[in-house]
Amino acid sequence: MLWAAMALAAAGAADCKGLEGRHAGSVIVTSATFVQPAPAWEVPGSGGVYRAVPVSKPFCRVEGTIETNIGFELWLPAGWNGRLLGAGVGGDAGVFNHRDMSVRIDQGFATVTTDSGHKATQKRWMANAKARIDYEHRAVHLTAKAAKALTRLHYGRAATRSYFLGCSGGGRQALKEMQNYPADYDGVIAGAPGPYMPLMSVRMMWFALAQKRNPLGALSDSDWSLYERAVTRACDPKDGVSDGIIENPLACTFDRRVLLCPEGRTGDCLTPAKLAMLDSIVSPMPDEQGRAMDKGLLPGVRTRPGPPSPLLRAMWADAVHDDPDWDEETFRRSADLAAVNRAMPELRADRTAIAPFIRRGGKAILYQGWADPSTVADPTIDYLGALAATNGGAERLGEAVRLFMVPGMYHCRGGPGADSFGGSGHPVASGVADPERDILWSLIRWVEQGEAPEQIVAAKTVENGATSFTRKLCPFPKAAVYDGIGDAKDAASYRCKDTPTLTARLRASAGRTF
């Protein structure tokens, strides 16, 4: 057995090294290294949100470039399950998603990721037109093509199926693949995708500037926590379970005036200036003529305190104005939204013409935290409604695209809700294929066996890795309803049922997006 394993490893190392230096068109393999974990291996220098977990099984690590500026990594396991998985990257990209690669390679997937055409260390990359287009959509597409070719070359056969998993910017990448390149992947998972991210960016920029201009009204993280707790206390019991989680924010009403500080009191309440700022931020954002540009925020959703993030500033300073000294005080909601749409037209991922993807048998699962403060929930629901209107109605769309809302989950993960279900960055059991608890395997069962996901069990884990409770996630417009009998911490005590408020919300959003 030992000699056989050694011979297999030697053959794998030789096959892997044979990829190094390969050149096909603009694709160049700069390095191909056979990794033999002993007993486990971690990517050197891996860190941040995409930090890898230890890998325990041997694989070929391929590193390369496309068109010189697009970096990619492709990991080819010795024990291949025949599938290719693309791993998306969020934010301003510039890094590799080693997290999802390392989690899934132990399940036998060949995994690939791209930095989207630039490095995180590059200053003002958005001023480069090619880098912008690669970031918007081209890098992921070209990487998928390169990965398929190299996978076929290495194994002597093509991947039987290909899938894509991403959240935030990675979720947007998943939507772009479905919309622009329907032949790249057989199934995609788009978490917190922000279908119209330019408008969301305008909202973030505008209200960050509003608080900068009005420091007495600026809301701190503790102010947002106060608001979140108060809304939760008011609306949590509406679903029949008092667990610190709002199952359906659309059924929640909250009078923000109860947060106003009484005369002489300063703690655990909001000053008039802060309450006015809160009212402004959670309400629909008006344009210069007072017309609503969006729907505002759902009850209890918090936002990022502080000045505009560097990514927001780069969108306008570099991509739009090409001026490193751009004065953010000149920012205008309508004009600068139009400007970023001109500079980065494919940053939007709200195209609804997905018939080619559906005709090929493609399947898409979207997931979205109700409490997400970054890519908020409403636009994702609006996009589902618009898809339904364009593609034969909600029932027919549900044969190819489904949305799972996650109560109490923040951006991609975190928050009081059950936030572990196999999404991007989520922990999974090595080598275990569980379609009931893992959204990727649920997608695979849908694509390969035709069984659409009717529910997914999500878990809430604590620091030692133990599960504190589980909850069912349901395809929108259904929601998990407690049976009133069983353990409220056990997903088995819940049923996915049609919910009138959610059904009405889906109908209202059909064909309508901001």
Short mmCIF file of C-alpha atoms in Angstrom, two decimals:
data_model
loop_
_atom_site.label_atom_id
_atom_site.label_comp_id
_atom_site.label_asym_id
_atom_site.label_seq_id
_atom_site.Cartn_x
_atom_site.Cartn_y
_atom_site.Cartn_z
CA MET A 1 0.00 0.00 0.00
CA LEU A 2 2.79 2.41 0.91
CA TRP A 3 4.68 1.72 -2.34
CA ALA A 4 1.47 2.16 -4.34
CA ALA A 5 0.77 5.50 -2.66
CA MET A 6 4.34 6.64 -3.29
CA ALA A 7 4.11 5.64 -6.95
CA LEU A 8 0.80 7.47 -7.32
CA ALA A 9 2.28 10.59 -5.74
CA ALA A 10 5.31 10.41 -8.03
CA ALA A 11 3.10 10.11 -11.09
CA GLY A 12 0.93 12.99 -9.89
CA ALA A 13 3.98 15.17 -9.34
CA ALA A 14 5.28 14.43 -12.82
CA ASP A 15 1.90 15.14 -14.46
CA CYS A 16 1.65 18.35 -12.49
CA LYS A 17 5.13 19.58 -13.40
CA GLY A 18 4.30 18.95 -17.04
CA LEU A 19 1.84 21.84 -16.92
CA GLU A 20 4.50 24.39 -15.97
CA GLY A 21 5.38 26.74 -18.79
CA ARG A 22 2.34 25.75 -20.84
CA HIS A 23 1.29 28.54 -23.16
CA ALA A 24 -2.02 28.73 -25.04
CA GLY A 25 -2.95 32.06 -26.54
CA SER A 26 -2.76 34.62 -23.75
CA VAL A 27 -2.76 31.94 -21.01
CA ILE A 28 0.61 31.20 -19.42
CA VAL A 29 1.20 28.69 -16.60
CA THR A 30 3.93 30.29 -14.52
CA SER A 31 4.13 27.57 -11.87
CA ALA A 32 2.80 24.04 -11.30
CA THR A 33 3.62 22.47 -7.96
CA PHE A 34 2.50 19.10 -6.61
CA VAL A 35 1.40 19.52 -2.99
CA GLN A 36 1.61 16.42 -0.79
CA PRO A 37 0.17 17.42 2.63
CA ALA A 38 1.94 15.88 5.59
CA PRO A 39 -0.44 15.79 7.37
CA ALA A 40 -1.93 19.14 6.27
CA TRP A 41 -0.89 22.10 4.13
CA GLU A 42 -1.80 25.78 4.17
CA VAL A 43 -1.25 28.39 1.49
CA PRO A 44 1.85 30.41 2.43
CA GLY A 45 0.91 33.99 3.20
CA SER A 46 -2.82 33.32 2.99
CA GLY A 47 -4.82 35.79 5.07
CA GLY A 48 -7.81 38.05 5.35
CA VAL A 49 -11.37 37.03 4.60
CA TYR A 50 -10.13 34.46 2.07
CA ARG A 51 -7.62 32.79 4.35
CA ALA A 52 -7.29 29.11 3.48
CA VAL A 53 -8.09 26.22 5.79
CA PRO A 54 -5.55 23.35 6.01
CA VAL A 55 -5.70 20.97 3.05
CA SER A 56 -5.22 17.28 3.79
CA LYS A 57 -5.26 15.68 0.33
CA PRO A 58 -2.68 15.87 -2.49
CA PHE A 59 -3.21 18.19 -5.44
CA CYS A 60 -1.49 20.08 -8.24
CA ARG A 61 -1.31 23.82 -7.61
CA VAL A 62 -1.28 25.69 -10.91
CA GLU A 63 -0.53 29.41 -10.98
CA GLY A 64 -0.75 31.50 -14.11
CA THR A 65 -1.72 34.66 -15.94
CA ILE A 66 -4.08 35.61 -18.75
CA GLU A 67 -3.32 38.62 -20.95
CA THR A 68 -0.44 39.32 -18.53
CA ASN A 69 -2.60 41.20 -15.98
CA ILE A 70 -5.21 38.57 -14.97
CA GLY A 71 -3.86 36.24 -12.32
CA PHE A 72 -5.41 32.87 -11.56
CA GLU A 73 -4.89 29.75 -9.46
CA LEU A 74 -6.19 26.31 -10.36
CA TRP A 75 -5.99 23.43 -7.89
CA LEU A 76 -6.28 19.93 -9.37
CA PRO A 77 -6.81 17.19 -6.76
CA ALA A 78 -5.38 13.70 -7.12
CA GLY A 79 -8.77 12.31 -6.09
CA TRP A 80 -10.92 14.29 -8.55
CA ASN A 81 -14.70 14.08 -8.44
CA GLY A 82 -14.95 15.18 -12.08
CA ARG A 83 -16.29 18.67 -11.31
CA LEU A 84 -14.81 22.17 -11.64
CA LEU A 85 -15.66 24.87 -9.10
CA GLY A 86 -15.03 28.57 -9.64
CA ALA A 87 -14.52 30.57 -6.45
CA GLY A 88 -15.56 34.22 -6.60
CA VAL A 89 -13.85 37.20 -4.94
CA GLY A 90 -15.59 40.21 -3.42
CA GLY A 91 -14.81 43.83 -2.63
CA ASP A 92 -12.26 45.36 -4.95
CA ALA A 93 -10.76 41.88 -5.58
CA GLY A 94 -7.02 41.82 -6.30
CA VAL A 95 -6.62 38.58 -4.28
CA PHE A 96 -7.43 34.88 -4.65
CA ASN A 97 -10.23 33.05 -2.86
CA HIS A 98 -8.04 30.45 -1.19
CA ARG A 99 -10.74 29.91 1.42
CA ASP A 100 -13.32 28.25 -0.80
CA MET A 101 -10.61 26.51 -2.81
CA SER A 102 -9.13 24.85 0.26
CA VAL A 103 -12.53 23.95 1.70
CA ARG A 104 -13.76 22.30 -1.48
CA ILE A 105 -10.63 20.60 -2.79
CA ASP A 106 -10.85 18.11 0.06
CA GLN A 107 -14.27 17.19 -1.36
CA GLY A 108 -12.66 16.37 -4.69
CA PHE A 109 -13.40 19.52 -6.71
CA ALA A 110 -10.91 21.03 -9.10
CA THR A 111 -11.09 24.64 -7.97
CA VAL A 112 -10.16 27.89 -9.68
CA THR A 113 -10.09 31.56 -8.73
CA THR A 114 -8.90 34.85 -10.22
CA ASP A 115 -7.74 38.18 -8.85
CA SER A 116 -10.05 39.84 -11.44
CA GLY A 117 -7.22 41.44 -13.37
CA HIS A 118 -5.23 43.42 -10.83
CA LYS A 119 -3.42 43.09 -7.51
CA ALA A 120 -4.68 44.50 -4.23
CA THR A 121 -1.38 46.36 -3.91
CA GLN A 122 -1.89 48.26 -7.18
CA LYS A 123 -2.71 51.89 -6.60
CA ARG A 124 -5.46 53.49 -8.69
CA TRP A 125 -6.09 50.36 -10.78
CA MET A 126 -9.60 51.62 -11.53
CA ALA A 127 -8.10 54.37 -13.65
CA ASN A 128 -7.10 51.68 -16.16
CA ALA A 129 -9.93 50.91 -18.60
CA LYS A 130 -8.86 47.31 -19.20
CA ALA A 131 -8.55 46.62 -15.48
CA ARG A 132 -12.08 47.95 -14.98
CA ILE A 133 -13.56 45.72 -17.68
CA ASP A 134 -11.67 42.68 -16.42
CA TYR A 135 -12.95 43.40 -12.91
CA GLU A 136 -16.52 43.83 -14.13
CA HIS A 137 -16.77 40.51 -15.97
CA ARG A 138 -13.98 39.44 -18.35
CA ALA A 139 -11.48 38.00 -15.85
CA VAL A 140 -13.90 35.44 -14.42
CA HIS A 141 -15.00 34.37 -17.90
CA LEU A 142 -11.47 34.02 -19.29
CA THR A 143 -10.40 32.16 -16.16
CA ALA A 144 -13.26 29.68 -16.58
CA LYS A 145 -12.14 28.97 -20.15
CA ALA A 146 -8.50 28.56 -19.12
CA ALA A 147 -9.40 26.32 -16.17
CA LYS A 148 -11.48 24.01 -18.35
CA ALA A 149 -8.66 23.66 -20.88
CA LEU A 150 -5.98 22.99 -18.26
CA THR A 151 -8.22 20.57 -16.37
CA ARG A 152 -8.79 18.59 -19.58
CA LEU A 153 -5.07 18.62 -20.30
CA HIS A 154 -4.15 17.39 -16.82
CA TYR A 155 -6.72 14.63 -16.43
CA GLY A 156 -7.10 13.65 -20.06
CA ARG A 157 -10.84 14.33 -19.91
CA ALA A 158 -13.10 17.32 -19.51
CA ALA A 159 -14.95 18.20 -16.34
CA THR A 160 -18.38 16.56 -16.28
CA ARG A 161 -19.94 19.66 -14.71
CA SER A 162 -18.81 23.13 -13.68
CA TYR A 163 -20.13 25.32 -10.85
CA PHE A 164 -19.45 28.77 -9.44
CA LEU A 165 -19.70 29.88 -5.81
CA GLY A 166 -19.33 33.45 -4.57
CA CYS A 167 -20.67 36.05 -2.17
CA SER A 168 -20.73 39.85 -2.24
CA GLY A 169 -18.59 40.78 -5.25
CA GLY A 170 -18.27 37.04 -5.82
CA GLY A 171 -22.06 36.82 -5.89
CA ARG A 172 -22.13 39.60 -8.46
CA GLN A 173 -19.58 37.62 -10.48
CA ALA A 174 -21.93 34.62 -10.34
CA LEU A 175 -24.77 36.72 -11.77
CA LYS A 176 -22.55 38.10 -14.52
CA GLU A 177 -21.58 34.56 -15.52
CA MET A 178 -25.25 33.57 -15.75
CA GLN A 179 -26.13 36.73 -17.68
CA ASN A 180 -23.14 37.25 -19.98
CA TYR A 181 -21.53 33.82 -20.34
CA PRO A 182 -24.23 31.17 -19.95
CA ALA A 183 -21.99 28.34 -21.21
CA ASP A 184 -19.26 28.84 -18.59
CA TYR A 185 -21.00 27.15 -15.67
CA ASP A 186 -23.81 24.62 -15.33
CA GLY A 187 -24.85 26.13 -12.00
CA VAL A 188 -24.03 29.26 -10.02
CA ILE A 189 -24.50 30.33 -6.41
CA ALA A 190 -24.76 34.08 -5.91
CA GLY A 191 -24.64 35.21 -2.30
CA ALA A 192 -25.47 38.83 -1.40
CA PRO A 193 -24.91 39.79 -5.05
CA GLY A 194 -25.93 43.48 -5.06
CA PRO A 195 -27.52 43.34 -8.53
CA TYR A 196 -27.30 47.13 -8.92
CA MET A 197 -24.16 47.86 -6.94
CA PRO A 198 -23.55 51.32 -8.45
CA LEU A 199 -26.77 52.62 -6.85
CA MET A 200 -25.92 50.96 -3.54
CA SER A 201 -22.51 52.62 -3.73
CA VAL A 202 -24.15 56.01 -4.24
CA ARG A 203 -26.23 55.41 -1.11
CA MET A 204 -23.18 54.47 0.94
CA MET A 205 -21.19 57.44 -0.35
CA TRP A 206 -23.97 59.95 0.12
CA PHE A 207 -24.83 59.06 3.69
CA ALA A 208 -21.18 58.72 4.71
CA LEU A 209 -20.68 62.27 3.46
CA ALA A 210 -23.86 63.43 5.22
CA GLN A 211 -22.47 62.22 8.54
CA LYS A 212 -19.06 63.72 7.82
CA ARG A 213 -20.75 67.07 7.24
CA ASN A 214 -22.88 66.76 10.37
CA PRO A 215 -20.68 65.27 13.12
CA LEU A 216 -23.36 65.87 15.79
CA GLY A 217 -25.67 63.56 13.86
CA ALA A 218 -23.04 60.98 12.91
CA LEU A 219 -24.03 57.51 14.09
CA SER A 220 -21.50 55.30 15.84
CA ASP A 221 -21.44 51.53 15.84
CA SER A 222 -23.02 51.56 19.32
CA ASP A 223 -25.83 53.80 18.02
CA TRP A 224 -26.58 51.28 15.27
CA SER A 225 -26.48 48.46 17.82
CA LEU A 226 -29.00 50.33 19.96
CA TYR A 227 -31.31 50.68 16.98
CA GLU A 228 -30.88 47.04 15.96
CA ARG A 229 -31.63 45.77 19.48
CA ALA A 230 -34.74 47.93 19.80
CA VAL A 231 -36.17 46.77 16.48
CA THR A 232 -35.41 43.15 17.34
CA ARG A 233 -37.21 43.44 20.68
CA ALA A 234 -40.25 44.88 18.94
CA CYS A 235 -40.45 42.47 16.00
CA ASP A 236 -38.73 39.25 17.06
CA PRO A 237 -41.84 37.67 18.70
CA LYS A 238 -43.98 38.11 15.55
CA ASP A 239 -42.79 34.76 14.15
CA GLY A 240 -43.83 32.88 17.29
CA VAL A 241 -40.29 32.35 18.58
CA SER A 242 -38.39 34.86 20.73
CA ASP A 243 -34.82 34.05 19.73
CA GLY A 244 -33.26 37.41 18.86
CA ILE A 245 -33.94 36.90 15.13
CA ILE A 246 -36.49 38.63 12.92
CA GLU A 247 -37.73 35.96 10.53
CA ASN A 248 -39.56 38.36 8.22
CA PRO A 249 -38.57 42.05 8.37
CA LEU A 250 -41.38 42.94 5.95
CA ALA A 251 -43.85 42.15 8.74
CA CYS A 252 -41.99 44.45 11.13
CA THR A 253 -43.06 47.99 12.01
CA PHE A 254 -41.07 50.14 14.39
CA ASP A 255 -41.49 53.70 15.63
CA ARG A 256 -37.99 55.14 15.73
CA ARG A 257 -39.12 58.02 17.94
CA VAL A 258 -38.95 55.73 20.98
CA LEU A 259 -35.16 56.01 20.70
CA LEU A 260 -35.16 59.79 21.31
CA CYS A 261 -33.38 60.77 24.51
CA PRO A 262 -35.71 62.25 27.15
CA GLU A 263 -34.63 65.60 28.51
CA GLY A 264 -31.63 65.20 30.78
CA ARG A 265 -30.74 61.69 29.59
CA THR A 266 -27.78 60.92 27.35
CA GLY A 267 -27.18 57.14 27.50
CA ASP A 268 -28.90 54.29 25.67
CA CYS A 269 -30.86 56.67 23.44
CA LEU A 270 -30.35 59.01 20.48
CA THR A 271 -30.04 62.77 20.48
CA PRO A 272 -32.40 64.70 18.17
CA ALA A 273 -29.58 65.16 15.66
CA LYS A 274 -28.77 61.44 15.61
CA LEU A 275 -32.41 60.42 15.37
CA ALA A 276 -32.85 62.77 12.41
CA MET A 277 -29.80 61.20 10.76
CA LEU A 278 -31.13 57.69 11.40
CA ASP A 279 -34.49 58.66 9.87
CA SER A 280 -32.69 60.02 6.82
CA ILE A 281 -30.48 56.94 6.31
CA VAL A 282 -33.18 54.30 6.67
CA SER A 283 -35.64 56.20 4.45
CA PRO A 284 -35.53 56.05 0.64
CA MET A 285 -32.64 58.12 -0.67
CA PRO A 286 -33.95 61.14 -2.60
CA ASP A 287 -32.38 62.59 -5.71
CA GLU A 288 -31.85 66.31 -6.17
CA GLN A 289 -35.54 66.77 -7.03
CA GLY A 290 -36.72 64.79 -4.02
CA ARG A 291 -37.65 61.65 -5.99
CA ALA A 292 -36.82 58.29 -4.39
CA MET A 293 -33.76 56.61 -5.87
CA ASP A 294 -34.17 53.42 -3.83
CA LYS A 295 -36.41 51.81 -1.20
CA GLY A 296 -34.35 52.67 1.87
CA LEU A 297 -33.43 50.10 4.50
CA LEU A 298 -35.53 47.39 6.13
CA PRO A 299 -36.26 47.75 9.87
CA GLY A 300 -33.25 47.01 12.05
CA VAL A 301 -30.65 46.97 9.28
CA ARG A 302 -27.50 48.76 10.35
CA THR A 303 -24.88 50.44 8.19
CA ARG A 304 -21.15 50.98 8.24
CA PRO A 305 -20.20 53.96 10.42
CA GLY A 306 -17.39 56.33 9.57
CA PRO A 307 -16.11 58.03 6.41
CA PRO A 308 -16.52 56.65 2.88
CA SER A 309 -14.60 53.42 2.31
CA PRO A 310 -11.51 53.51 0.04
CA LEU A 311 -13.34 51.36 -2.56
CA LEU A 312 -16.16 53.90 -2.83
CA ARG A 313 -13.75 56.77 -3.25
CA ALA A 314 -11.82 54.86 -5.92
CA MET A 315 -14.97 54.36 -7.99
CA TRP A 316 -15.30 58.09 -8.52
CA ALA A 317 -11.77 59.43 -8.02
CA ASP A 318 -10.17 56.86 -10.31
CA ALA A 319 -12.80 55.19 -12.52
CA VAL A 320 -14.97 58.26 -13.19
CA HIS A 321 -12.81 61.37 -12.81
CA ASP A 322 -9.29 59.91 -13.12
CA ASP A 323 -8.18 62.39 -10.49
CA PRO A 324 -6.31 61.18 -7.38
CA ASP A 325 -7.08 64.55 -5.77
CA TRP A 326 -10.82 64.41 -6.52
CA ASP A 327 -12.79 66.35 -3.94
CA GLU A 328 -15.50 64.05 -2.58
CA GLU A 329 -17.45 67.13 -1.49
CA THR A 330 -18.33 67.63 -5.16
CA PHE A 331 -20.17 64.28 -5.20
CA ARG A 332 -23.69 64.45 -6.68
CA ARG A 333 -26.09 61.53 -6.40
CA SER A 334 -27.73 61.54 -9.83
CA ALA A 335 -24.83 62.85 -11.88
CA ASP A 336 -22.26 60.57 -10.30
CA LEU A 337 -24.52 57.53 -10.56
CA ALA A 338 -24.85 58.22 -14.29
CA ALA A 339 -21.10 58.77 -14.50
CA VAL A 340 -20.13 55.47 -12.89
CA ASN A 341 -22.64 53.66 -15.10
CA ARG A 342 -20.85 55.14 -18.11
CA ALA A 343 -17.38 54.32 -16.80
CA MET A 344 -18.27 50.80 -15.60
CA PRO A 345 -21.46 49.77 -17.42
CA GLU A 346 -21.00 46.08 -16.63
CA LEU A 347 -20.71 46.66 -12.89
CA ARG A 348 -24.48 46.32 -12.89
CA ALA A 349 -25.60 42.70 -12.62
CA ASP A 350 -29.36 43.19 -12.99
CA ARG A 351 -29.78 42.00 -16.58
CA THR A 352 -32.86 39.75 -16.78
CA ALA A 353 -32.40 38.19 -20.24
CA ILE A 354 -31.10 34.83 -19.01
CA ALA A 355 -32.97 32.55 -21.45
CA PRO A 356 -29.70 31.12 -22.89
CA PHE A 357 -28.61 30.01 -19.41
CA ILE A 358 -32.00 28.45 -18.70
CA ARG A 359 -32.18 26.70 -22.09
CA ARG A 360 -28.85 25.00 -21.40
CA GLY A 361 -30.32 23.57 -18.19
CA GLY A 362 -28.44 26.04 -16.01
CA LYS A 363 -29.53 26.48 -12.41
CA ALA A 364 -28.90 29.41 -10.06
CA ILE A 365 -29.33 29.71 -6.32
CA LEU A 366 -29.21 33.18 -4.79
CA TYR A 367 -28.90 33.71 -1.05
CA GLN A 368 -29.20 36.94 0.89
CA GLY A 369 -29.07 37.94 4.55
CA TRP A 370 -32.15 39.88 5.60
CA ALA A 371 -29.93 41.90 7.96
CA ASP A 372 -27.13 42.54 5.46
CA PRO A 373 -25.79 46.10 5.96
CA SER A 374 -23.62 46.15 2.83
CA THR A 375 -25.53 44.67 -0.09
CA VAL A 376 -28.98 45.13 1.37
CA ALA A 377 -31.85 42.72 0.81
CA ASP A 378 -34.40 44.74 -1.15
CA PRO A 379 -32.49 44.95 -4.46
CA THR A 380 -31.94 41.19 -4.48
CA ILE A 381 -35.69 40.59 -4.04
CA ASP A 382 -36.39 43.19 -6.72
CA TYR A 383 -34.06 41.35 -9.07
CA LEU A 384 -35.88 38.06 -8.46
CA GLY A 385 -39.17 39.76 -9.28
CA ALA A 386 -37.73 41.29 -12.45
CA LEU A 387 -36.38 37.89 -13.49
CA ALA A 388 -39.82 36.37 -12.95
CA ALA A 389 -41.48 39.05 -15.06
CA THR A 390 -39.04 38.47 -17.92
CA ASN A 391 -38.90 34.67 -17.77
CA GLY A 392 -42.45 33.40 -17.62
CA GLY A 393 -43.50 34.21 -14.07
CA ALA A 394 -42.36 33.17 -10.60
CA GLU A 395 -43.40 29.52 -10.86
CA ARG A 396 -41.63 28.95 -14.14
CA LEU A 397 -38.56 30.90 -13.04
CA GLY A 398 -38.42 28.68 -9.96
CA GLU A 399 -37.54 25.77 -12.23
CA ALA A 400 -34.15 27.40 -12.84
CA VAL A 401 -33.57 30.18 -10.29
CA ARG A 402 -34.36 30.28 -6.56
CA LEU A 403 -33.63 32.77 -3.81
CA PHE A 404 -33.06 31.79 -0.18
CA MET A 405 -33.38 34.61 2.33
CA VAL A 406 -31.44 34.14 5.58
CA PRO A 407 -33.05 35.69 8.69
CA GLY A 408 -30.62 37.49 10.98
CA MET A 409 -27.59 37.09 8.72
CA TYR A 410 -25.29 40.01 7.99
CA HIS A 411 -23.06 40.28 4.90
CA CYS A 412 -22.39 36.74 3.63
CA ARG A 413 -22.12 35.46 7.21
CA GLY A 414 -22.30 36.66 10.79
CA GLY A 415 -25.19 38.17 12.72
CA PRO A 416 -27.58 36.47 15.18
CA GLY A 417 -29.09 34.11 12.59
CA ALA A 418 -28.03 30.65 11.41
CA ASP A 419 -25.31 31.57 8.94
CA SER A 420 -23.52 28.34 8.04
CA PHE A 421 -24.96 26.38 5.11
CA GLY A 422 -22.15 25.82 2.65
CA GLY A 423 -22.07 29.32 1.20
CA SER A 424 -18.88 31.10 0.24
CA GLY A 425 -16.53 31.19 3.22
CA HIS A 426 -18.67 28.82 5.27
CA PRO A 427 -17.15 25.78 7.01
CA VAL A 428 -18.16 22.38 5.62
CA ALA A 429 -17.39 18.80 6.61
CA SER A 430 -14.43 17.55 4.58
CA GLY A 431 -15.43 14.87 2.10
CA VAL A 432 -19.13 15.09 2.99
CA ALA A 433 -21.69 15.71 0.25
CA ASP A 434 -24.89 16.78 2.02
CA PRO A 435 -27.48 18.52 -0.20
CA GLU A 436 -29.73 19.10 2.82
CA ARG A 437 -27.17 21.24 4.66
CA ASP A 438 -24.78 22.44 1.96
CA ILE A 439 -26.03 24.88 -0.67
CA LEU A 440 -23.37 23.81 -3.18
CA TRP A 441 -24.38 20.15 -3.02
CA SER A 442 -28.00 21.23 -3.16
CA LEU A 443 -27.21 23.00 -6.44
CA ILE A 444 -25.35 19.95 -7.71
CA ARG A 445 -28.33 17.68 -6.97
CA TRP A 446 -30.58 20.16 -8.81
CA VAL A 447 -28.36 20.26 -11.90
CA GLU A 448 -27.41 16.60 -12.03
CA GLN A 449 -30.54 14.89 -10.69
CA GLY A 450 -33.25 17.46 -11.39
CA GLU A 451 -34.27 17.79 -7.73
CA ALA A 452 -34.93 21.46 -6.94
CA PRO A 453 -34.05 22.65 -3.42
CA GLU A 454 -37.17 23.02 -1.25
CA GLN A 455 -35.22 23.82 1.92
CA ILE A 456 -31.68 24.07 3.25
CA VAL A 457 -30.76 23.56 6.89
CA ALA A 458 -28.49 26.32 8.22
CA ALA A 459 -26.54 26.10 11.45
CA LYS A 460 -25.29 28.61 13.98
CA THR A 461 -21.93 27.62 15.36
CA VAL A 462 -20.10 28.92 18.42
CA GLU A 463 -16.39 29.46 18.94
CA ASN A 464 -15.56 25.81 19.67
CA GLY A 465 -17.29 24.72 16.47
CA ALA A 466 -20.34 23.29 18.20
CA THR A 467 -23.81 23.99 16.77
CA SER A 468 -26.00 26.16 18.99
CA PHE A 469 -29.12 25.91 16.83
CA THR A 470 -30.32 25.08 13.31
CA ARG A 471 -32.98 26.68 11.15
CA LYS A 472 -34.58 25.97 7.79
CA LEU A 473 -33.97 28.34 4.91
CA CYS A 474 -36.77 28.43 2.37
CA PRO A 475 -37.10 29.43 -1.29
CA PHE A 476 -38.64 32.90 -1.53
CA PRO A 477 -41.51 33.74 -1.05
CA LYS A 478 -41.74 30.92 1.50
CA ALA A 479 -40.48 31.33 5.06
CA ALA A 480 -39.75 28.98 7.96
CA VAL A 481 -42.73 28.71 10.33
CA TYR A 482 -42.38 27.18 13.80
CA ASP A 483 -44.74 24.27 14.50
CA GLY A 484 -45.30 25.42 18.09
CA ILE A 485 -44.42 22.01 19.49
CA GLY A 486 -40.82 20.97 18.92
CA ASP A 487 -37.50 22.35 20.05
CA ALA A 488 -37.31 25.92 18.74
CA LYS A 489 -33.55 25.46 18.27
CA ASP A 490 -34.02 22.52 15.91
CA ALA A 491 -34.71 23.02 12.21
CA ALA A 492 -36.97 19.96 12.29
CA SER A 493 -39.51 22.06 14.22
CA TYR A 494 -40.03 24.41 11.26
CA ARG A 495 -41.85 24.10 7.95
CA CYS A 496 -41.39 26.16 4.80
CA LYS A 497 -44.70 27.83 4.05
CA ASP A 498 -45.98 30.48 1.67
CA THR A 499 -46.05 33.84 3.41
CA PRO A 500 -48.55 36.51 2.25
CA THR A 501 -46.26 39.47 2.94
CA LEU A 502 -43.41 37.88 0.99
CA THR A 503 -45.67 36.83 -1.89
CA ALA A 504 -47.03 40.38 -2.11
CA ARG A 505 -43.48 41.74 -2.05
CA LEU A 506 -42.42 39.50 -4.93
CA ARG A 507 -45.44 40.50 -7.01
CA ALA A 508 -44.80 44.18 -6.32
CA SER A 509 -41.21 43.88 -7.49
CA ALA A 510 -41.98 42.04 -10.74
CA GLY A 511 -40.57 44.09 -13.56
CA ARG A 512 -39.52 46.86 -11.18
CA THR A 513 -35.99 47.67 -10.10
CA PHE A 514 -34.25 50.81 -8.97
#
